[in-house]
mmCIF file of C-alpha atoms and ligand atoms in Angstrom:
data_model
loop_
_atom_site.group_PDB
_atom_site.id
_atom_site.type_symbol
_atom_site.label_atom_id
_atom_site.label_comp_id
_atom_site.label_asym_id
_atom_site.label_seq_id
_atom_site.Cartn_x
_atom_site.Cartn_y
_atom_site.Cartn_z
ATOM 1 C CA MET A 445 -14.839 -39.877 3.217
ATOM 2 C CA LYS A 446 -16.163 -41.954 6.125
ATOM 3 C CA HIS A 447 -19.779 -40.906 6.195
ATOM 4 C CA PRO A 448 -21.784 -41.019 2.956
ATOM 5 C CA LEU A 449 -24.165 -38.287 4.092
ATOM 6 C CA LEU A 450 -21.233 -35.924 4.801
ATOM 7 C CA PHE A 451 -19.975 -36.638 1.281
ATOM 8 C CA VAL A 452 -23.372 -35.707 -0.201
ATOM 9 C CA VAL A 453 -23.572 -32.516 1.860
ATOM 10 C CA LEU A 454 -20.054 -31.427 0.883
ATOM 11 C CA PHE A 455 -20.729 -32.270 -2.733
ATOM 12 C CA VAL A 456 -23.921 -30.196 -2.770
ATOM 13 C CA VAL A 457 -22.217 -27.257 -1.030
ATOM 14 C CA SER A 458 -19.211 -27.206 -3.395
ATOM 15 C CA THR A 459 -21.421 -27.706 -6.461
ATOM 16 C CA THR A 460 -23.650 -24.823 -5.376
ATOM 17 C CA ALA A 461 -20.658 -22.558 -4.799
ATOM 18 C CA GLN A 462 -19.317 -23.319 -8.250
ATOM 19 C CA GLU A 463 -22.664 -22.936 -9.943
ATOM 20 C CA THR A 464 -23.387 -19.619 -8.330
ATOM 21 C CA GLY A 465 -19.809 -18.473 -8.985
ATOM 22 C CA LYS A 466 -19.797 -16.995 -5.514
ATOM 23 C CA PRO A 467 -16.303 -15.855 -4.529
ATOM 24 C CA THR A 468 -14.621 -16.838 -1.277
ATOM 25 C CA LEU A 469 -13.225 -14.301 1.172
ATOM 26 C CA CYS A 470 -9.714 -15.300 2.228
ATOM 27 C CA VAL A 471 -9.398 -13.550 5.597
ATOM 28 C CA GLY A 472 -6.369 -13.483 7.917
ATOM 29 C CA ARG A 473 -4.660 -16.878 8.210
ATOM 30 C CA TYR A 474 -6.979 -18.363 5.623
ATOM 31 C CA GLN A 475 -4.582 -21.211 4.881
ATOM 32 C CA SER A 476 -1.712 -23.067 6.561
ATOM 33 C CA GLU A 477 1.889 -22.364 5.688
ATOM 34 C CA ALA A 478 2.097 -25.795 4.024
ATOM 35 C CA ASP A 479 -0.993 -25.144 1.984
ATOM 36 C CA ALA A 480 0.411 -21.781 0.936
ATOM 37 C CA VAL A 481 3.510 -23.542 -0.471
ATOM 38 C CA LYS A 482 1.273 -25.905 -2.413
ATOM 39 C CA GLN A 483 -0.830 -23.036 -3.688
ATOM 40 C CA LEU A 484 2.262 -21.195 -4.957
ATOM 41 C CA ALA A 485 3.271 -24.365 -6.833
ATOM 42 C CA ARG A 486 -0.216 -24.416 -8.473
ATOM 43 C CA LEU A 487 0.060 -20.702 -9.345
ATOM 44 C CA SER A 488 3.504 -21.242 -10.897
ATOM 45 C CA LYS A 489 2.006 -23.888 -13.179
ATOM 46 C CA THR A 490 -0.326 -21.333 -14.784
ATOM 47 C CA HIS A 491 2.554 -19.927 -16.868
ATOM 48 C CA ALA A 492 5.804 -21.050 -18.431
ATOM 49 C CA ASN A 493 6.994 -17.976 -20.290
ATOM 50 C CA LEU A 494 6.711 -14.220 -20.294
ATOM 51 C CA ALA A 495 3.668 -14.016 -22.567
ATOM 52 C CA GLN A 496 1.784 -16.484 -20.390
ATOM 53 C CA TRP A 497 2.761 -14.605 -17.221
ATOM 54 C CA LYS A 498 1.550 -11.343 -18.750
ATOM 55 C CA ALA A 499 -1.824 -12.925 -19.482
ATOM 56 C CA ARG A 500 -1.953 -14.305 -15.907
ATOM 57 C CA ALA A 501 -0.945 -10.911 -14.437
ATOM 58 C CA ALA A 502 -3.726 -9.187 -16.394
ATOM 59 C CA ALA A 503 -6.291 -11.696 -15.037
ATOM 60 C CA VAL A 504 -5.116 -11.241 -11.457
ATOM 61 C CA ARG A 505 -5.123 -7.444 -11.815
ATOM 62 C CA GLU A 506 -8.646 -7.587 -13.194
ATOM 63 C CA GLN A 507 -9.782 -9.723 -10.275
ATOM 64 C CA ILE A 508 -8.371 -7.199 -7.760
ATOM 65 C CA LEU A 509 -10.212 -4.336 -9.444
ATOM 66 C CA THR A 510 -13.441 -6.307 -9.865
ATOM 67 C CA GLY A 511 -13.360 -7.564 -6.260
ATOM 68 C CA ALA A 512 -12.678 -4.036 -4.993
ATOM 69 C CA LYS A 513 -15.615 -2.711 -7.075
ATOM 70 C CA LEU A 514 -13.274 -0.539 -9.122
ATOM 71 C CA ASN A 515 -13.817 -2.259 -12.516
ATOM 72 C CA PRO A 516 -14.094 -0.322 -14.714
ATOM 73 C CA LEU A 517 -12.032 2.355 -12.995
ATOM 74 C CA PRO A 518 -14.258 5.260 -11.872
ATOM 75 C CA ARG A 519 -14.091 8.535 -13.733
ATOM 76 C CA ARG A 520 -11.369 10.894 -12.519
ATOM 77 C CA THR A 521 -13.217 13.799 -10.812
ATOM 78 C CA PRO A 522 -11.542 17.093 -9.876
ATOM 79 C CA LEU A 523 -9.046 16.684 -6.990
ATOM 80 C CA ASN A 524 -9.597 20.252 -5.730
ATOM 81 C CA PRO A 525 -6.425 20.027 -3.593
ATOM 82 C CA ILE A 526 -6.035 22.173 -0.460
ATOM 83 C CA ILE A 527 -2.370 22.701 0.473
ATOM 84 C CA LYS A 528 -1.626 24.950 3.458
ATOM 85 C CA ASP A 529 0.212 25.609 6.737
ATOM 86 C CA LYS A 530 3.795 25.315 5.478
ATOM 87 C CA ARG A 531 6.301 24.484 8.226
ATOM 88 C CA SER A 532 10.081 24.749 7.593
ATOM 89 C CA TYR A 533 12.481 22.316 9.255
ATOM 90 C CA ASN A 534 16.066 21.152 8.804
ATOM 91 C CA GLY A 535 16.344 20.446 5.058
ATOM 92 C CA TYR A 536 12.636 19.933 4.397
ATOM 93 C CA THR A 537 9.162 21.418 4.727
ATOM 94 C CA VAL A 538 5.811 19.948 5.704
ATOM 95 C CA GLU A 539 2.423 21.155 4.504
ATOM 96 C CA SER A 540 -1.091 20.043 5.362
ATOM 97 C CA ALA A 541 -2.543 18.626 2.148
ATOM 98 C CA SER A 542 -5.852 17.120 1.203
ATOM 99 C CA PHE A 543 -7.783 16.354 -1.947
ATOM 100 C CA GLU A 544 -11.071 14.831 -3.052
ATOM 101 C CA ALA A 545 -10.806 11.209 -4.198
ATOM 102 C CA ARG A 546 -14.500 11.369 -5.018
ATOM 103 C CA PRO A 547 -16.651 14.493 -4.996
ATOM 104 C CA GLY A 548 -16.894 15.450 -1.274
ATOM 105 C CA PHE A 549 -14.777 12.482 -0.108
ATOM 106 C CA PHE A 550 -11.494 13.898 1.195
ATOM 107 C CA VAL A 551 -8.115 12.214 1.617
ATOM 108 C CA TYR A 552 -6.109 13.969 4.326
ATOM 109 C CA GLY A 553 -2.331 13.995 4.581
ATOM 110 C CA SER A 554 0.985 15.625 5.120
ATOM 111 C CA LEU A 555 3.143 16.705 2.193
ATOM 112 C CA TYR A 556 6.890 16.640 2.812
ATOM 113 C CA ARG A 557 9.196 18.444 0.371
ATOM 114 C CA PRO A 558 12.924 19.024 0.183
ATOM 115 C CA GLN A 559 13.858 22.515 1.462
ATOM 116 C CA SER A 560 15.653 23.461 -1.754
ATOM 117 C CA SER A 561 13.527 21.684 -4.366
ATOM 118 C CA LYS A 562 14.706 22.496 -7.846
ATOM 119 C CA GLY A 563 11.878 20.734 -9.628
ATOM 120 C CA SER A 564 11.824 17.159 -10.993
ATOM 121 C CA CYS A 565 11.864 15.350 -7.655
ATOM 122 C CA PRO A 566 10.816 11.721 -7.200
ATOM 123 C CA GLY A 567 7.363 11.418 -5.631
ATOM 124 C CA ILE A 568 6.793 8.852 -2.854
ATOM 125 C CA LEU A 569 3.504 7.759 -1.302
ATOM 126 C CA CYS A 570 3.590 6.618 2.314
ATOM 127 C CA PRO A 571 0.391 4.809 3.340
ATOM 128 C CA HIS A 572 0.253 3.672 7.004
ATOM 129 C CA GLY A 573 -0.836 0.576 8.892
ATOM 130 C CA HIS A 574 -3.398 -0.071 11.645
ATOM 131 C CA ALA A 575 -1.187 0.775 14.673
ATOM 132 C CA ARG A 576 -3.128 3.272 16.801
ATOM 133 C CA GLY A 577 -0.573 4.548 19.261
ATOM 134 C CA PRO A 578 0.756 7.138 19.842
ATOM 135 C CA GLU A 579 -2.120 8.794 18.008
ATOM 136 C CA GLY A 580 -1.876 6.287 15.130
ATOM 137 C CA GLY A 581 -1.209 6.127 11.409
ATOM 138 C CA ARG A 582 0.253 9.216 9.729
ATOM 139 C CA LEU A 583 0.784 10.907 13.109
ATOM 140 C CA ARG A 584 3.140 8.242 14.484
ATOM 141 C CA PRO A 585 6.772 9.330 14.969
ATOM 142 C CA ASP A 586 8.036 6.286 12.941
ATOM 143 C CA GLN A 587 5.980 7.431 9.940
ATOM 144 C CA GLN A 588 7.103 11.050 10.321
ATOM 145 C CA HIS A 589 10.785 9.951 10.407
ATOM 146 C CA ARG A 590 10.301 7.902 7.238
ATOM 147 C CA CYS A 591 8.737 10.815 5.342
ATOM 148 C CA ALA A 592 11.081 13.510 6.662
ATOM 149 C CA THR A 593 14.231 11.500 5.870
ATOM 150 C CA LEU A 594 13.068 10.751 2.313
ATOM 151 C CA ALA A 595 12.278 14.459 1.788
ATOM 152 C CA ARG A 596 15.713 15.474 3.111
ATOM 153 C CA MET A 597 17.204 13.294 0.358
ATOM 154 C CA GLY A 598 15.207 15.042 -2.346
ATOM 155 C CA ALA A 599 11.783 13.322 -2.554
ATOM 156 C CA VAL A 600 8.311 14.876 -2.413
ATOM 157 C CA VAL A 601 6.456 12.590 -0.006
ATOM 158 C CA PHE A 602 2.762 12.310 0.611
ATOM 159 C CA SER A 603 1.700 10.552 3.845
ATOM 160 C CA TYR A 604 -2.085 10.007 3.954
ATOM 161 C CA ASP A 605 -4.752 8.759 6.277
ATOM 162 C CA MET A 606 -6.692 5.550 6.035
ATOM 163 C CA VAL A 607 -10.441 5.924 6.575
ATOM 164 C CA GLY A 608 -10.949 6.486 10.333
ATOM 165 C CA PHE A 609 -7.347 7.457 11.127
ATOM 166 C CA GLY A 610 -5.720 10.900 11.590
ATOM 167 C CA ASP A 611 -7.932 13.705 10.327
ATOM 168 C CA SER A 612 -10.439 11.209 9.017
ATOM 169 C CA LEU A 613 -10.924 9.875 12.581
ATOM 170 C CA HIS A 614 -10.778 13.320 14.134
ATOM 171 C CA LEU A 615 -13.506 14.531 11.763
ATOM 172 C CA GLY A 616 -15.765 11.570 12.576
ATOM 173 C CA TRP A 617 -15.090 8.712 10.150
ATOM 174 C CA ASN A 618 -14.841 5.126 11.353
ATOM 175 C CA HIS A 619 -12.413 2.551 9.954
ATOM 176 C CA GLN A 620 -15.235 0.000 9.950
ATOM 177 C CA HIS A 621 -16.715 1.741 6.919
ATOM 178 C CA LYS A 622 -17.912 -1.071 4.603
ATOM 179 C CA GLN A 623 -16.258 0.510 1.554
ATOM 180 C CA ALA A 624 -12.824 0.807 3.263
ATOM 181 C CA LEU A 625 -10.986 -1.430 0.745
ATOM 182 C CA THR A 626 -12.552 0.346 -2.206
ATOM 183 C CA LEU A 627 -12.006 3.851 -0.758
ATOM 184 C CA GLN A 628 -8.427 3.225 0.263
ATOM 185 C CA THR A 629 -7.388 1.648 -3.043
ATOM 186 C CA TRP A 630 -9.041 4.398 -5.008
ATOM 187 C CA SER A 631 -7.551 7.036 -2.669
ATOM 188 C CA SER A 632 -4.062 5.595 -3.405
ATOM 189 C CA ILE A 633 -4.654 5.818 -7.161
ATOM 190 C CA ARG A 634 -5.850 9.386 -6.732
ATOM 191 C CA ALA A 635 -2.857 10.144 -4.485
ATOM 192 C CA LEU A 636 -0.641 9.326 -7.494
ATOM 193 C CA ASP A 637 -2.808 11.704 -9.569
ATOM 194 C CA PHE A 638 -2.275 14.294 -6.792
ATOM 195 C CA LEU A 639 1.516 13.849 -6.891
ATOM 196 C CA GLU A 640 1.433 14.229 -10.668
ATOM 197 C CA THR A 641 -0.261 17.646 -10.344
ATOM 198 C CA LEU A 642 2.699 19.032 -8.314
ATOM 199 C CA PRO A 643 5.102 20.993 -10.495
ATOM 200 C CA ASP A 644 8.160 19.673 -8.608
ATOM 201 C CA VAL A 645 7.319 15.973 -9.087
ATOM 202 C CA ASP A 646 8.876 13.815 -11.822
ATOM 203 C CA LYS A 647 6.022 11.581 -13.086
ATOM 204 C CA LYS A 648 8.481 8.895 -14.159
ATOM 205 C CA ARG A 649 9.838 8.419 -10.623
ATOM 206 C CA LEU A 650 6.833 7.572 -8.465
ATOM 207 C CA ALA A 651 7.199 5.145 -5.565
ATOM 208 C CA VAL A 652 5.208 3.725 -2.695
ATOM 209 C CA THR A 653 6.191 2.218 0.652
ATOM 210 C CA GLY A 654 4.118 1.219 3.673
ATOM 211 C CA CYS A 655 4.073 -1.364 6.405
ATOM 212 C CA SER A 656 1.431 -3.858 7.591
ATOM 213 C CA GLY A 657 -1.968 -2.507 6.406
ATOM 214 C CA GLY A 658 0.088 0.144 4.611
ATOM 215 C CA GLY A 659 2.005 -2.752 3.045
ATOM 216 C CA THR A 660 -1.265 -4.112 1.714
ATOM 217 C CA GLN A 661 -2.047 -0.697 0.232
ATOM 218 C CA THR A 662 1.458 -0.663 -1.250
ATOM 219 C CA PHE A 663 1.197 -3.932 -3.145
ATOM 220 C CA LEU A 664 -2.418 -3.391 -4.206
ATOM 221 C CA LEU A 665 -1.604 0.018 -5.674
ATOM 222 C CA THR A 666 1.534 -1.326 -7.386
ATOM 223 C CA ALA A 667 -0.477 -4.210 -8.799
ATOM 224 C CA VAL A 668 -3.193 -2.049 -10.378
ATOM 225 C CA ASP A 669 -1.268 1.092 -11.357
ATOM 226 C CA ASP A 670 1.728 1.018 -13.730
ATOM 227 C CA ARG A 671 2.742 4.513 -12.696
ATOM 228 C CA VAL A 672 4.356 3.089 -9.562
ATOM 229 C CA ALA A 673 8.014 2.767 -10.551
ATOM 230 C CA VAL A 674 9.420 1.472 -7.212
ATOM 231 C CA SER A 675 7.584 -0.453 -4.532
ATOM 232 C CA VAL A 676 8.575 -1.381 -0.990
ATOM 233 C CA PRO A 677 5.904 -3.357 0.906
ATOM 234 C CA VAL A 678 7.030 -3.948 4.493
ATOM 235 C CA VAL A 679 6.087 -6.917 6.729
ATOM 236 C CA MET A 680 2.970 -7.825 4.758
ATOM 237 C CA VAL A 681 3.704 -9.949 1.674
ATOM 238 C CA SER A 682 2.784 -13.477 2.768
ATOM 239 C CA ALA A 683 1.399 -16.472 0.918
ATOM 240 C CA HIS A 684 -0.513 -17.814 3.950
ATOM 241 C CA PHE A 685 -1.768 -14.587 5.561
ATOM 242 C CA PHE A 686 -4.208 -12.377 3.694
ATOM 243 C CA GLY A 687 -4.549 -9.441 6.078
ATOM 244 C CA GLY A 688 -6.918 -9.460 8.987
ATOM 245 C CA CYS A 689 -8.859 -6.278 8.350
ATOM 246 C CA HIS A 690 -11.852 -5.755 6.103
ATOM 247 C CA CYS A 691 -9.797 -3.053 4.277
ATOM 248 C CA GLU A 692 -7.390 -5.801 3.222
ATOM 249 C CA SER A 693 -9.407 -8.973 2.807
ATOM 250 C CA GLY A 694 -13.050 -8.032 3.294
ATOM 251 C CA MET A 695 -13.816 -7.996 -0.432
ATOM 252 C CA PRO A 696 -13.419 -10.867 -2.923
ATOM 253 C CA ILE A 697 -10.052 -10.040 -4.444
ATOM 254 C CA HIS A 698 -8.280 -13.338 -3.725
ATOM 255 C CA LYS A 699 -10.513 -16.259 -4.677
ATOM 256 C CA THR A 700 -13.284 -16.606 -7.239
ATOM 257 C CA ALA A 701 -14.644 -19.503 -9.250
ATOM 258 C CA LYS A 702 -12.303 -18.410 -12.052
ATOM 259 C CA LEU A 703 -9.042 -17.685 -10.249
ATOM 260 C CA GLU A 704 -7.240 -18.274 -6.943
ATOM 261 C CA THR A 705 -4.355 -16.095 -5.906
ATOM 262 C CA ASN A 706 -2.634 -14.662 -2.794
ATOM 263 C CA ASN A 707 -0.693 -11.629 -1.645
ATOM 264 C CA ALA A 708 2.650 -13.028 -2.843
ATOM 265 C CA GLU A 709 1.281 -13.138 -6.386
ATOM 266 C CA PHE A 710 -0.170 -9.647 -5.951
ATOM 267 C CA ALA A 711 3.339 -8.437 -5.028
ATOM 268 C CA ALA A 712 4.764 -10.191 -8.102
ATOM 269 C CA LEU A 713 2.621 -8.010 -10.309
ATOM 270 C CA ALA A 714 5.299 -5.359 -9.674
ATOM 271 C CA ALA A 715 7.608 -7.212 -12.061
ATOM 272 C CA PRO A 716 9.847 -6.026 -13.699
ATOM 273 C CA ARG A 717 9.711 -2.791 -11.642
ATOM 274 C CA PRO A 718 12.083 -2.470 -8.622
ATOM 275 C CA LEU A 719 10.547 -4.221 -5.644
ATOM 276 C CA GLN A 720 11.955 -4.655 -2.144
ATOM 277 C CA LEU A 721 10.322 -7.055 0.325
ATOM 278 C CA ILE A 722 11.114 -6.261 3.927
ATOM 279 C CA SER A 723 10.274 -9.178 6.207
ATOM 280 C CA VAL A 724 10.795 -10.320 9.791
ATOM 281 C CA GLY A 725 10.976 -13.535 11.781
ATOM 282 C CA GLY A 726 8.268 -12.420 14.167
ATOM 283 C CA ASP A 727 5.148 -12.329 11.972
ATOM 284 C CA TRP A 728 3.550 -13.867 8.873
ATOM 285 C CA THR A 729 6.490 -12.780 6.703
ATOM 286 C CA LYS A 730 8.842 -15.169 8.527
ATOM 287 C CA ASN A 731 9.042 -17.536 5.527
ATOM 288 C CA THR A 732 9.753 -14.814 2.918
ATOM 289 C CA PRO A 733 13.401 -15.765 2.187
ATOM 290 C CA LYS A 734 12.490 -19.353 1.342
ATOM 291 C CA VAL A 735 8.864 -19.149 0.141
ATOM 292 C CA GLU A 736 7.531 -15.812 -1.146
ATOM 293 C CA TYR A 737 10.848 -14.325 -2.346
ATOM 294 C CA PRO A 738 11.889 -17.254 -4.582
ATOM 295 C CA PHE A 739 8.343 -17.310 -6.043
ATOM 296 C CA ILE A 740 8.533 -13.623 -6.901
ATOM 297 C CA GLN A 741 12.087 -13.998 -8.231
ATOM 298 C CA SER A 742 10.818 -16.659 -10.632
ATOM 299 C CA ILE A 743 8.502 -14.053 -12.151
ATOM 300 C CA TYR A 744 11.295 -11.457 -12.434
ATOM 301 C CA LYS A 745 13.347 -14.100 -14.319
ATOM 302 C CA TYR A 746 10.902 -13.933 -17.215
ATOM 303 C CA PHE A 747 11.895 -10.271 -17.635
ATOM 304 C CA ASP A 748 15.624 -10.900 -17.047
ATOM 305 C CA ALA A 749 15.176 -8.465 -14.174
ATOM 306 C CA GLU A 750 16.137 -10.507 -11.116
ATOM 307 C CA GLY A 751 18.388 -7.640 -10.053
ATOM 308 C CA ASN A 752 15.292 -5.499 -9.527
ATOM 309 C CA VAL A 753 13.853 -7.574 -6.676
ATOM 310 C CA GLU A 754 15.400 -7.759 -3.206
ATOM 311 C CA ASN A 755 14.543 -9.111 0.183
ATOM 312 C CA ALA A 756 15.747 -7.587 3.454
ATOM 313 C CA HIS A 757 14.936 -10.123 6.179
ATOM 314 C CA PHE A 758 15.261 -9.495 9.915
ATOM 315 C CA ALA A 759 14.975 -12.937 11.505
ATOM 316 C CA GLY A 760 15.174 -11.651 15.071
ATOM 317 C CA GLU A 761 12.696 -8.779 14.692
ATOM 318 C CA GLY A 762 8.988 -8.241 14.994
ATOM 319 C CA HIS A 763 6.224 -6.484 13.063
ATOM 320 C CA GLY A 764 6.548 -2.788 12.202
ATOM 321 C CA TYR A 765 8.531 -0.171 10.213
ATOM 322 C CA GLN A 766 11.113 0.590 12.875
ATOM 323 C CA LEU A 767 14.471 2.214 12.324
ATOM 324 C CA SER A 768 16.211 -0.994 11.209
ATOM 325 C CA LYS A 769 13.650 -1.517 8.414
ATOM 326 C CA ARG A 770 13.837 2.106 7.352
ATOM 327 C CA GLN A 771 17.623 1.769 7.166
ATOM 328 C CA ALA A 772 17.087 -1.073 4.696
ATOM 329 C CA MET A 773 14.556 0.844 2.562
ATOM 330 C CA TYR A 774 16.512 4.136 2.237
ATOM 331 C CA PRO A 775 19.373 2.754 0.086
ATOM 332 C CA PHE A 776 16.859 0.942 -2.139
ATOM 333 C CA MET A 777 15.045 4.232 -2.768
ATOM 334 C CA VAL A 778 18.324 6.101 -3.241
ATOM 335 C CA LYS A 779 19.441 3.553 -5.830
ATOM 336 C CA HIS A 780 16.214 3.322 -7.824
ATOM 337 C CA LEU A 781 14.916 6.882 -7.559
ATOM 338 C CA GLY A 782 18.215 8.736 -7.726
ATOM 339 C CA LEU A 783 17.837 10.395 -4.312
ATOM 340 C CA ASP A 784 20.775 12.352 -2.944
ATOM 341 C CA PRO A 785 21.797 10.942 0.469
ATOM 342 C CA LYS A 786 24.412 13.721 1.063
ATOM 343 C CA GLY A 787 24.083 15.092 4.568
ATOM 344 C CA VAL A 788 21.861 12.136 5.596
ATOM 345 C CA LEU A 789 24.021 9.054 4.961
ATOM 346 C CA ASP A 790 27.064 8.540 7.149
ATOM 347 C CA LYS A 791 29.347 6.766 4.739
ATOM 348 C CA THR A 792 31.586 5.291 7.430
ATOM 349 C CA THR A 793 28.756 3.535 9.273
ATOM 350 C CA GLY A 794 26.370 3.176 6.336
ATOM 351 C CA SER A 795 23.499 4.520 8.434
ATOM 352 C CA TYR A 796 21.002 7.232 7.561
ATOM 353 C CA ASP A 797 20.751 9.979 10.147
ATOM 354 C CA GLU A 798 17.229 10.757 11.341
ATOM 355 C CA SER A 799 18.325 12.935 14.280
ATOM 356 C CA LYS A 800 17.745 16.176 12.327
ATOM 357 C CA ASN A 801 14.053 15.394 11.726
ATOM 358 C CA THR A 802 11.414 17.288 13.638
ATOM 359 C CA ILE A 803 8.564 15.191 15.117
ATOM 360 C CA GLU A 804 5.357 17.200 15.001
ATOM 361 C CA THR A 805 2.481 16.968 17.484
ATOM 362 C CA PRO A 806 -0.771 15.351 16.275
ATOM 363 C CA LYS A 807 -2.496 18.706 16.749
ATOM 364 C CA ARG A 808 0.006 20.427 14.421
ATOM 365 C CA MET A 809 -0.592 17.714 11.799
ATOM 366 C CA HIS A 810 -4.349 18.110 11.542
ATOM 367 C CA ASN A 811 -5.514 19.591 8.279
ATOM 368 C CA PHE A 812 -8.854 20.739 9.690
ATOM 369 C CA ASN A 813 -9.960 21.307 13.286
ATOM 370 C CA SER A 814 -13.585 20.570 12.566
ATOM 371 C CA LEU A 815 -16.047 19.837 9.748
ATOM 372 C CA LYS A 816 -17.013 23.521 9.843
ATOM 373 C CA GLU A 817 -13.590 24.431 8.401
ATOM 374 C CA MET A 818 -14.112 22.127 5.441
ATOM 375 C CA PRO A 819 -15.680 22.940 2.061
ATOM 376 C CA ARG A 820 -19.478 22.829 2.331
ATOM 377 C CA HIS A 821 -19.892 19.880 0.007
ATOM 378 C CA ALA A 822 -17.685 17.608 2.154
ATOM 379 C CA LEU A 823 -19.516 14.354 2.789
ATOM 380 C CA LYS A 824 -20.801 13.674 6.269
ATOM 381 C CA PRO A 825 -18.666 11.083 8.159
ATOM 382 C CA GLY A 826 -19.828 7.553 7.476
ATOM 383 C CA THR A 827 -21.561 8.370 4.196
ATOM 384 C CA ILE A 828 -21.614 5.609 1.539
ATOM 385 C CA VAL A 829 -19.521 7.148 -1.211
ATOM 386 C CA SER A 830 -20.944 7.069 -4.714
ATOM 387 C CA PHE A 831 -18.718 5.703 -7.492
ATOM 388 C CA LYS A 832 -21.194 6.410 -10.315
HETATM 389 ZN ZN1 ZN B 74 -8.130 -1.815 7.876
#
């Protein structure tokens, strides 16, 4: 410290922050890659056996819920689901489906089901990321392919809008809503509740997969809800990058006076449940094979469950949930959920055929054309949602 005054100022600032217990927001590239490696080493030192890890995991989980203003968890209010407009395609159906995560606050989505569902299907949630074109989120062809292909292999799949995307956008909500992190995390928990109400869904085989901002939703939901049996976060688990949007890092879930953590440790909370990390060379997941994956493996070792965690890394590829990444995810879901790839998997090439999927138009995928079609008690777009 060269200047004594600077030392005094820094000392006062850090003392004040500690005394007030004010948490720090870790936004975007909050720390360097080298600092992330050092932080993971510090985090690893907080436990040396399974019991200590379980205590650590509980503290991290509690910090997520507290930071997201979901601690204690809000009361479960009636979902009042609206399922309609069934469309039949090659081996699967799609319905428009929505429910109330809070009274009057609707989550809008598309429900994909196998054509010949005989009951007891795995249920898979598909949150989406921030990509806006063409038409964005749930409406994107990539997302439709993912959901349709999983349904053709026997899963009931719910693909649902972030705040200010899809129907939510079309009906007037803005993604800049200050409760976005709270609303989306709670909506994902309620989406599991929604899947559990469906008679053809096996409650013991629930999974979630999403990319980018949908990857954030994937590991946050898996961290806070034990019902998730299989988790596949795509191009998002990074120890140095915390998510650039307020719906990912705009609330104090990462760093408080009591506990520091990062998204790699959030993902590790999946242990010992099956977890697949899909990463690429072209974004903040570029270090996954040598940084985040070994860290997460070390947690799975406590459970003797190293076989349950995998990393599919595409060194030459960029951000997104394109065909190559989906081709890596499908066999993981087949293996851990007991999906039936017959008619979809070409055994000679090992590739999963998406050519029989039907890509719908955004207009076809809307649940409601206007607010007038919605139940009267639907909240006005932009309303601050009550959690009391
Ligand atoms: Zn966001």
